[in-house]
Amino acid sequence: MHEEALLRDLVRKVGEVAHAHRAERVTRVRLWVGAFAHLSPPQLRERWTTAAADTPAERAELDIEFSHDTSDPRATGIVLVSVDAEPSR
Amino acid sequence: MALPPADPSDAPTRRTPLVIGLGNDDRGDDAAGLAVVRALGSRTLGAARVLEGPREATGLLDLWTGVERVIVVDAVRSGRPPGTVVRVEVGPHGFPSSVRPSSTHGLSLAEAVGLGISLGAMPRSLVVYGVEAGDFAAGRGLSGPVARGVVEAARRVADELAGAALGAGEG
Amino acid sequence: MAERTIRVDYLARVEGEGALKVRIENGRVEDVELKIFEPPRFFEAFLRGRSYLEAPDITARICGICPVAYQMSSAHAMERALGMTVDGPLRELRRLLYCGEWIESHALHIYLLHAPDFLGYPDAIRLAKDHPEAVAHGLALKKAGNALMQVLGGREIHPINPRVGGFYRVPTRGELEALRPMLSNALGLAEETVRFVAGLDFPDIEEEYEFVALQHPREYPMNEGSVASSRGLHLPVTEFEDVFEEVQVPHSNALQSVRRGAGSYLVGPLARYALNHDRLSPRALSAAHAAGLPPVVRNPYRSIVVRAVEVVYAVEEALRILDAYTPPPAPYVEPPASFHATEGAAITEAPRGMLYHRYRLNADGLIDEAKIVAPTSQNQKRIEDDLRHLVERSLDLDEATLTDACERAIRNHDPCISCATHFLSLDVERR
């Protein structure tokens, strides 16, 4: 699979969520990574940093849960679980 | 060589409106077209032939050539909110650029229409209902907004077949 | 204002987009990396815990272009796991179904994806405007293949009629006989296709491929055979994973299949033809001769001719099976009533090359492990090699022209990646 595209898609989604909630700043992003996503934590962080540069997600802390459940139907995927945001006044 | 002319013995078949749903059940919202024809199945009450498929869009040419009235339902990607239903009349020049059917496999509906126009293998009238897709992820069902769009599209197709609600361009 | 957590629960979207990354340093190509979407990975996870009987129906949905290949490899693998033998008319019917898929997939590849490249059109639609007769030929051939798949496949979208042990229902003689006029016509179209593609202009390129395909003592391979390579390898299907492995590619999470200790190899029409051309039917052989094909074709662009020869073969083979058909006494071989934990593997020849399936079953007949090696992942590394050579020859091209040339080189091998590469994003890094 094409992990750069996946992460760009997630970053785009974070931007959408932030916009929809009129957030000024995204402080934390939680991801769930399927057992077959074939991405190591350092790979994932590195790619995220590249994909998130110059976006509202740029300075967000990244919480990553790596799943070991190989029977999960999302096992090849990456899920954006939640976004912590500071709304603007 | 042109495509063989339609068999004159199936004239009644050619006069019956044909509704075709396209998509892939295993690619999330790409299944929208299939879901619409499934929802439609019992509502047409014999007023139309309702089909799923074909697997690959050029197969449409065999299904629709010479048929008077065809409605195709497919997932589209046009930047509108997911679940939005659009109705497009496909004219002699193919699709307007505002709506681009998408496909996760093979050639798309737009390419089938392009080929059909070049080869003279088109139905007399072709209307496409597009359901705006959100998520094409493998192995997921329809997303919520798209499932609602499917219900709306099925209702509008049924109305159109019943002769009502014509005239709307898009919306 | 306080910070808050917004639940999203959104699965990252994967689309069939392809990406090609090329790194050039001081006028030398240092790295070529092709990325494509790989649906089988998802299905391997999805199959776990499902009944062995479900595998053919589930895996048929992996590819819209070659559902039969997935059904056949999975059904054969299950039959080997359970010690079942499927022969006689049932075996012939499977071969007939496979002929339908070869005809359909090859006709699509030749006329709608590949021919526009040779004739200078961006796509089949533009080709059809100037050469409607050629495209109509292709569609008529495709329709013949499709008709076979409909009679044997039950339902057109994904053929659901085949099953472990045979078919849910087998056709009558009359149902098959009804296909004869269409197939007879298709034989002429197929021979004309060979003449048409043989007359195209081919770039003068040869590659040093290790060809890998099934080999069968009597038949041009579809459902059965042992694994053979042009470098002298010969092994039973059960040893496939001892000799070939899927490796993680650096800087990518895609898996590529390589021969252990040797590297890339090529599956598909060029490989089948190189290893089996003497088992082609008479008319397919004479079409190959007339087209000037040598026994081994190393020019990837001429794969279009080999594909056309295989269409002649598939139509002729379908007619042979039609002639000899007598319906079997039962539509399928009964699987054993009870069984123990077991394992089975099979390879069949999808139109674009070998498709490997292996399943481990538990004592309840549920799938504990599924392994699928698609032709795409087997050819991926070899396609990268083709692309590296192409880029080395084309360093002076501008990027749009280079992208077209790369897409075209990919279309030599794989209709599925070809679809993906309508959206090929080329990223050239020059230093």
PDB file of N, CA, C and O in Angstrom, chain C residues 326-370:
ATOM      1  N   THR C 326     -19.318 -33.910 -22.479  1.00  0.00           N
ATOM      2  CA  THR C 326     -20.477 -34.660 -22.016  1.00  0.00           C
ATOM      3  C   THR C 326     -20.636 -34.271 -20.556  1.00  0.00           C
ATOM      4  O   THR C 326     -19.660 -34.304 -19.810  1.00  0.00           O
ATOM      5  N   PRO C 327     -21.833 -33.890 -20.130  1.00  0.00           N
ATOM      6  CA  PRO C 327     -21.972 -33.431 -18.740  1.00  0.00           C
ATOM      7  C   PRO C 327     -21.540 -34.516 -17.754  1.00  0.00           C
ATOM      8  O   PRO C 327     -21.781 -35.699 -17.988  1.00  0.00           O
ATOM      9  N   PRO C 328     -20.884 -34.100 -16.672  1.00  0.00           N
ATOM     10  CA  PRO C 328     -20.454 -35.078 -15.670  1.00  0.00           C
ATOM     11  C   PRO C 328     -21.653 -35.608 -14.900  1.00  0.00           C
ATOM     12  O   PRO C 328     -22.708 -34.966 -14.870  1.00  0.00           O
ATOM     13  N   PRO C 329     -21.508 -36.776 -14.260  1.00  0.00           N
ATOM     14  CA  PRO C 329     -22.630 -37.353 -13.493  1.00  0.00           C
ATOM     15  C   PRO C 329     -23.054 -36.461 -12.323  1.00  0.00           C
ATOM     16  O   PRO C 329     -24.239 -36.410 -11.986  1.00  0.00           O
ATOM     17  N   ALA C 330     -22.109 -35.760 -11.717  1.00  0.00           N
ATOM     18  CA  ALA C 330     -22.466 -34.858 -10.611  1.00  0.00           C
ATOM     19  C   ALA C 330     -21.752 -33.534 -10.833  1.00  0.00           C
ATOM     20  O   ALA C 330     -20.671 -33.507 -11.404  1.00  0.00           O
ATOM     21  N   PRO C 331     -22.368 -32.403 -10.407  1.00  0.00           N
ATOM     22  CA  PRO C 331     -21.736 -31.104 -10.673  1.00  0.00           C
ATOM     23  C   PRO C 331     -20.470 -30.876  -9.851  1.00  0.00           C
ATOM     24  O   PRO C 331     -19.667 -30.030 -10.211  1.00  0.00           O
ATOM     25  N   TYR C 332     -20.309 -31.573  -8.760  1.00  0.00           N
ATOM     26  CA  TYR C 332     -19.073 -31.394  -7.994  1.00  0.00           C
ATOM     27  C   TYR C 332     -18.702 -32.669  -7.250  1.00  0.00           C
ATOM     28  O   TYR C 332     -19.559 -33.525  -7.002  1.00  0.00           O
ATOM     29  N   VAL C 333     -17.429 -32.765  -6.932  1.00  0.00           N
ATOM     30  CA  VAL C 333     -16.920 -33.859  -6.118  1.00  0.00           C
ATOM     31  C   VAL C 333     -17.221 -33.515  -4.672  1.00  0.00           C
ATOM     32  O   VAL C 333     -16.938 -32.408  -4.219  1.00  0.00           O
ATOM     33  N   GLU C 334     -17.820 -34.439  -3.974  1.00  0.00           N
ATOM     34  CA  GLU C 334     -18.212 -34.215  -2.575  1.00  0.00           C
ATOM     35  C   GLU C 334     -16.956 -34.079  -1.697  1.00  0.00           C
ATOM     36  O   GLU C 334     -16.076 -34.937  -1.727  1.00  0.00           O
ATOM     37  N   PRO C 335     -16.844 -32.993  -0.921  1.00  0.00           N
ATOM     38  CA  PRO C 335     -15.697 -32.899   0.004  1.00  0.00           C
ATOM     39  C   PRO C 335     -15.850 -33.929   1.119  1.00  0.00           C
ATOM     40  O   PRO C 335     -16.964 -34.381   1.379  1.00  0.00           O
ATOM     41  N   PRO C 336     -14.753 -34.292   1.772  1.00  0.00           N
ATOM     42  CA  PRO C 336     -14.866 -35.272   2.861  1.00  0.00           C
ATOM     43  C   PRO C 336     -15.792 -34.745   3.963  1.00  0.00           C
ATOM     44  O   PRO C 336     -15.866 -33.540   4.209  1.00  0.00           O
ATOM     45  N   ALA C 337     -16.511 -35.670   4.615  1.00  0.00           N
ATOM     46  CA  ALA C 337     -17.484 -35.272   5.635  1.00  0.00           C
ATOM     47  C   ALA C 337     -16.789 -34.719   6.876  1.00  0.00           C
ATOM     48  O   ALA C 337     -17.261 -33.792   7.522  1.00  0.00           O
ATOM     49  N   SER C 338     -15.668 -35.298   7.234  1.00  0.00           N
ATOM     50  CA  SER C 338     -14.934 -34.777   8.390  1.00  0.00           C
ATOM     51  C   SER C 338     -13.460 -34.768   8.032  1.00  0.00           C
ATOM     52  O   SER C 338     -13.015 -35.568   7.213  1.00  0.00           O
ATOM     53  N   PHE C 339     -12.745 -33.854   8.612  1.00  0.00           N
ATOM     54  CA  PHE C 339     -11.316 -33.830   8.309  1.00  0.00           C
ATOM     55  C   PHE C 339     -10.514 -33.238   9.448  1.00  0.00           C
ATOM     56  O   PHE C 339     -11.071 -32.704  10.403  1.00  0.00           O
ATOM     57  N   HIS C 340      -9.212 -33.352   9.310  1.00  0.00           N
ATOM     58  CA  HIS C 340      -8.295 -32.879  10.345  1.00  0.00           C
ATOM     59  C   HIS C 340      -7.617 -31.608   9.858  1.00  0.00           C
ATOM     60  O   HIS C 340      -7.789 -31.225   8.701  1.00  0.00           O
ATOM     61  N   ALA C 341      -6.858 -30.990  10.726  1.00  0.00           N
ATOM     62  CA  ALA C 341      -6.127 -29.786  10.322  1.00  0.00           C
ATOM     63  C   ALA C 341      -5.226 -30.126   9.139  1.00  0.00           C
ATOM     64  O   ALA C 341      -4.584 -31.174   9.124  1.00  0.00           O
ATOM     65  N   THR C 342      -5.200 -29.245   8.151  1.00  0.00           N
ATOM     66  CA  THR C 342      -4.480 -29.589   6.929  1.00  0.00           C
ATOM     67  C   THR C 342      -4.061 -28.318   6.198  1.00  0.00           C
ATOM     68  O   THR C 342      -4.399 -27.209   6.612  1.00  0.00           O
ATOM     69  N   GLU C 343      -3.345 -28.484   5.109  1.00  0.00           N
ATOM     70  CA  GLU C 343      -2.831 -27.338   4.374  1.00  0.00           C
ATOM     71  C   GLU C 343      -2.784 -27.679   2.889  1.00  0.00           C
ATOM     72  O   GLU C 343      -2.563 -28.832   2.531  1.00  0.00           O
ATOM     73  N   GLY C 344      -2.996 -26.687   2.038  1.00  0.00           N
ATOM     74  CA  GLY C 344      -2.912 -26.943   0.604  1.00  0.00           C
ATOM     75  C   GLY C 344      -2.549 -25.686  -0.158  1.00  0.00           C
ATOM     76  O   GLY C 344      -2.906 -24.583   0.255  1.00  0.00           O
ATOM     77  N   ALA C 345      -1.811 -25.872  -1.252  1.00  0.00           N
ATOM     78  CA  ALA C 345      -1.402 -24.728  -2.067  1.00  0.00           C
ATOM     79  C   ALA C 345      -1.680 -25.033  -3.527  1.00  0.00           C
ATOM     80  O   ALA C 345      -1.711 -26.195  -3.934  1.00  0.00           O
ATOM     81  N   ALA C 346      -1.910 -23.987  -4.302  1.00  0.00           N
ATOM     82  CA  ALA C 346      -2.124 -24.164  -5.737  1.00  0.00           C
ATOM     83  C   ALA C 346      -1.665 -22.923  -6.484  1.00  0.00           C
ATOM     84  O   ALA C 346      -1.680 -21.815  -5.931  1.00  0.00           O
ATOM     85  N   ILE C 347      -1.254 -23.133  -7.718  1.00  0.00           N
ATOM     86  CA  ILE C 347      -0.971 -22.017  -8.621  1.00  0.00           C
ATOM     87  C   ILE C 347      -1.787 -22.248  -9.879  1.00  0.00           C
ATOM     88  O   ILE C 347      -1.853 -23.361 -10.388  1.00  0.00           O
ATOM     89  N   THR C 348      -2.435 -21.195 -10.353  1.00  0.00           N
ATOM     90  CA  THR C 348      -3.030 -21.269 -11.688  1.00  0.00           C
ATOM     91  C   THR C 348      -2.523 -20.048 -12.463  1.00  0.00           C
ATOM     92  O   THR C 348      -1.973 -19.121 -11.888  1.00  0.00           O
ATOM     93  N   GLU C 349      -2.730 -20.102 -13.772  1.00  0.00           N
ATOM     94  CA  GLU C 349      -2.220 -19.038 -14.629  1.00  0.00           C
ATOM     95  C   GLU C 349      -3.317 -18.001 -14.894  1.00  0.00           C
ATOM     96  O   GLU C 349      -4.139 -18.158 -15.800  1.00  0.00           O
ATOM     97  N   ALA C 350      -3.333 -16.956 -14.103  1.00  0.00           N
ATOM     98  CA  ALA C 350      -4.193 -15.817 -14.400  1.00  0.00           C
ATOM     99  C   ALA C 350      -3.715 -15.222 -15.727  1.00  0.00           C
ATOM    100  O   ALA C 350      -2.565 -15.431 -16.114  1.00  0.00           O
ATOM    101  N   PRO C 351      -4.573 -14.487 -16.431  1.00  0.00           N
ATOM    102  CA  PRO C 351      -4.125 -13.916 -17.708  1.00  0.00           C
ATOM    103  C   PRO C 351      -2.796 -13.172 -17.582  1.00  0.00           C
ATOM    104  O   PRO C 351      -1.951 -13.227 -18.462  1.00  0.00           O
ATOM    105  N   ARG C 352      -2.579 -12.484 -16.458  1.00  0.00           N
ATOM    106  CA  ARG C 352      -1.347 -11.709 -16.333  1.00  0.00           C
ATOM    107  C   ARG C 352      -0.258 -12.448 -15.585  1.00  0.00           C
ATOM    108  O   ARG C 352       0.766 -11.872 -15.256  1.00  0.00           O
ATOM    109  N   GLY C 353      -0.437 -13.740 -15.283  1.00  0.00           N
ATOM    110  CA  GLY C 353       0.633 -14.542 -14.718  1.00  0.00           C
ATOM    111  C   GLY C 353       0.215 -15.385 -13.531  1.00  0.00           C
ATOM    112  O   GLY C 353      -0.948 -15.351 -13.096  1.00  0.00           O
ATOM    113  N   MET C 354       1.185 -16.123 -12.984  1.00  0.00           N
ATOM    114  CA  MET C 354       0.909 -17.088 -11.924  1.00  0.00           C
ATOM    115  C   MET C 354       0.265 -16.446 -10.691  1.00  0.00           C
ATOM    116  O   MET C 354       0.721 -15.436 -10.198  1.00  0.00           O
ATOM    117  N   LEU C 355      -0.763 -17.113 -10.197  1.00  0.00           N
ATOM    118  CA  LEU C 355      -1.438 -16.673  -8.975  1.00  0.00           C
ATOM    119  C   LEU C 355      -1.354 -17.805  -7.960  1.00  0.00           C
ATOM    120  O   LEU C 355      -1.919 -18.885  -8.170  1.00  0.00           O
ATOM    121  N   TYR C 356      -0.626 -17.552  -6.857  1.00  0.00           N
ATOM    122  CA  TYR C 356      -0.386 -18.570  -5.830  1.00  0.00           C
ATOM    123  C   TYR C 356      -1.320 -18.363  -4.651  1.00  0.00           C
ATOM    124  O   TYR C 356      -1.465 -17.237  -4.161  1.00  0.00           O
ATOM    125  N   HIS C 357      -1.975 -19.443  -4.222  1.00  0.00           N
ATOM    126  CA  HIS C 357      -2.781 -19.413  -2.998  1.00  0.00           C
ATOM    127  C   HIS C 357      -2.335 -20.556  -2.086  1.00  0.00           C
ATOM    128  O   HIS C 357      -2.132 -21.677  -2.560  1.00  0.00           O
ATOM    129  N   ARG C 358      -2.215 -20.292  -0.798  1.00  0.00           N
ATOM    130  CA  ARG C 358      -1.998 -21.373   0.173  1.00  0.00           C
ATOM    131  C   ARG C 358      -2.912 -21.135   1.364  1.00  0.00           C
ATOM    132  O   ARG C 358      -3.062 -20.009   1.827  1.00  0.00           O
ATOM    133  N   TYR C 359      -3.537 -22.200   1.838  1.00  0.00           N
ATOM    134  CA  TYR C 359      -4.439 -22.098   2.986  1.00  0.00           C
ATOM    135  C   TYR C 359      -4.087 -23.141   4.036  1.00  0.00           C
ATOM    136  O   TYR C 359      -3.785 -24.282   3.697  1.00  0.00           O
ATOM    137  N   ARG C 360      -4.130 -22.730   5.287  1.00  0.00           N
ATOM    138  CA  ARG C 360      -4.029 -23.671   6.397  1.00  0.00           C
ATOM    139  C   ARG C 360      -5.410 -23.734   7.029  1.00  0.00           C
ATOM    140  O   ARG C 360      -6.007 -22.705   7.364  1.00  0.00           O
ATOM    141  N   LEU C 361      -5.939 -24.954   7.149  1.00  0.00           N
ATOM    142  CA  LEU C 361      -7.287 -25.135   7.690  1.00  0.00           C
ATOM    143  C   LEU C 361      -7.201 -25.838   9.035  1.00  0.00           C
ATOM    144  O   LEU C 361      -6.338 -26.695   9.249  1.00  0.00           O
ATOM    145  N   ASN C 362      -8.117 -25.490   9.942  1.00  0.00           N
ATOM    146  CA  ASN C 362      -8.173 -26.228  11.199  1.00  0.00           C
ATOM    147  C   ASN C 362      -9.171 -27.376  11.074  1.00  0.00           C
ATOM    148  O   ASN C 362      -9.798 -27.568  10.029  1.00  0.00           O
ATOM    149  N   ALA C 363      -9.336 -28.146  12.163  1.00  0.00           N
ATOM    150  CA  ALA C 363     -10.147 -29.368  12.093  1.00  0.00           C
ATOM    151  C   ALA C 363     -11.634 -29.064  11.899  1.00  0.00           C
ATOM    152  O   ALA C 363     -12.417 -29.962  11.597  1.00  0.00           O
ATOM    153  N   ASP C 364     -12.027 -27.791  12.066  1.00  0.00           N
ATOM    154  CA  ASP C 364     -13.421 -27.428  11.791  1.00  0.00           C
ATOM    155  C   ASP C 364     -13.626 -26.965  10.351  1.00  0.00           C
ATOM    156  O   ASP C 364     -14.708 -26.504   9.987  1.00  0.00           O
ATOM    157  N   GLY C 365     -12.556 -27.018   9.554  1.00  0.00           N
ATOM    158  CA  GLY C 365     -12.687 -26.559   8.179  1.00  0.00           C
ATOM    159  C   GLY C 365     -12.642 -25.055   8.050  1.00  0.00           C
ATOM    160  O   GLY C 365     -13.051 -24.489   7.037  1.00  0.00           O
ATOM    161  N   LEU C 366     -12.159 -24.374   9.085  1.00  0.00           N
ATOM    162  CA  LEU C 366     -12.040 -22.916   9.015  1.00  0.00           C
ATOM    163  C   LEU C 366     -10.606 -22.533   8.651  1.00  0.00           C
ATOM    164  O   LEU C 366      -9.649 -23.246   8.977  1.00  0.00           O
ATOM    165  N   ILE C 367     -10.488 -21.396   7.986  1.00  0.00           N
ATOM    166  CA  ILE C 367      -9.177 -20.964   7.508  1.00  0.00           C
ATOM    167  C   ILE C 367      -8.384 -20.330   8.663  1.00  0.00           C
ATOM    168  O   ILE C 367      -8.838 -19.363   9.271  1.00  0.00           O
ATOM    169  N   ASP C 368      -7.222 -20.918   8.972  1.00  0.00           N
ATOM    170  CA  ASP C 368      -6.345 -20.349  10.000  1.00  0.00           C
ATOM    171  C   ASP C 368      -5.362 -19.363   9.376  1.00  0.00           C
ATOM    172  O   ASP C 368      -4.953 -18.401   9.998  1.00  0.00           O
ATOM    173  N   GLU C 369      -4.928 -19.665   8.175  1.00  0.00           N
ATOM    174  CA  GLU C 369      -3.966 -18.782   7.525  1.00  0.00           C
ATOM    175  C   GLU C 369      -4.210 -18.806   6.022  1.00  0.00           C
ATOM    176  O   GLU C 369      -4.473 -19.864   5.452  1.00  0.00           O
ATOM    177  N   ALA C 370      -4.143 -17.633   5.399  1.00  0.00           N
ATOM    178  CA  ALA C 370      -4.269 -17.551   3.946  1.00  0.00           C
ATOM    179  C   ALA C 370      -3.074 -16.784   3.411  1.00  0.00           C
ATOM    180  O   ALA C 370      -2.676 -15.772   3.983  1.00  0.00           O
TER     181      ALA C 370
END
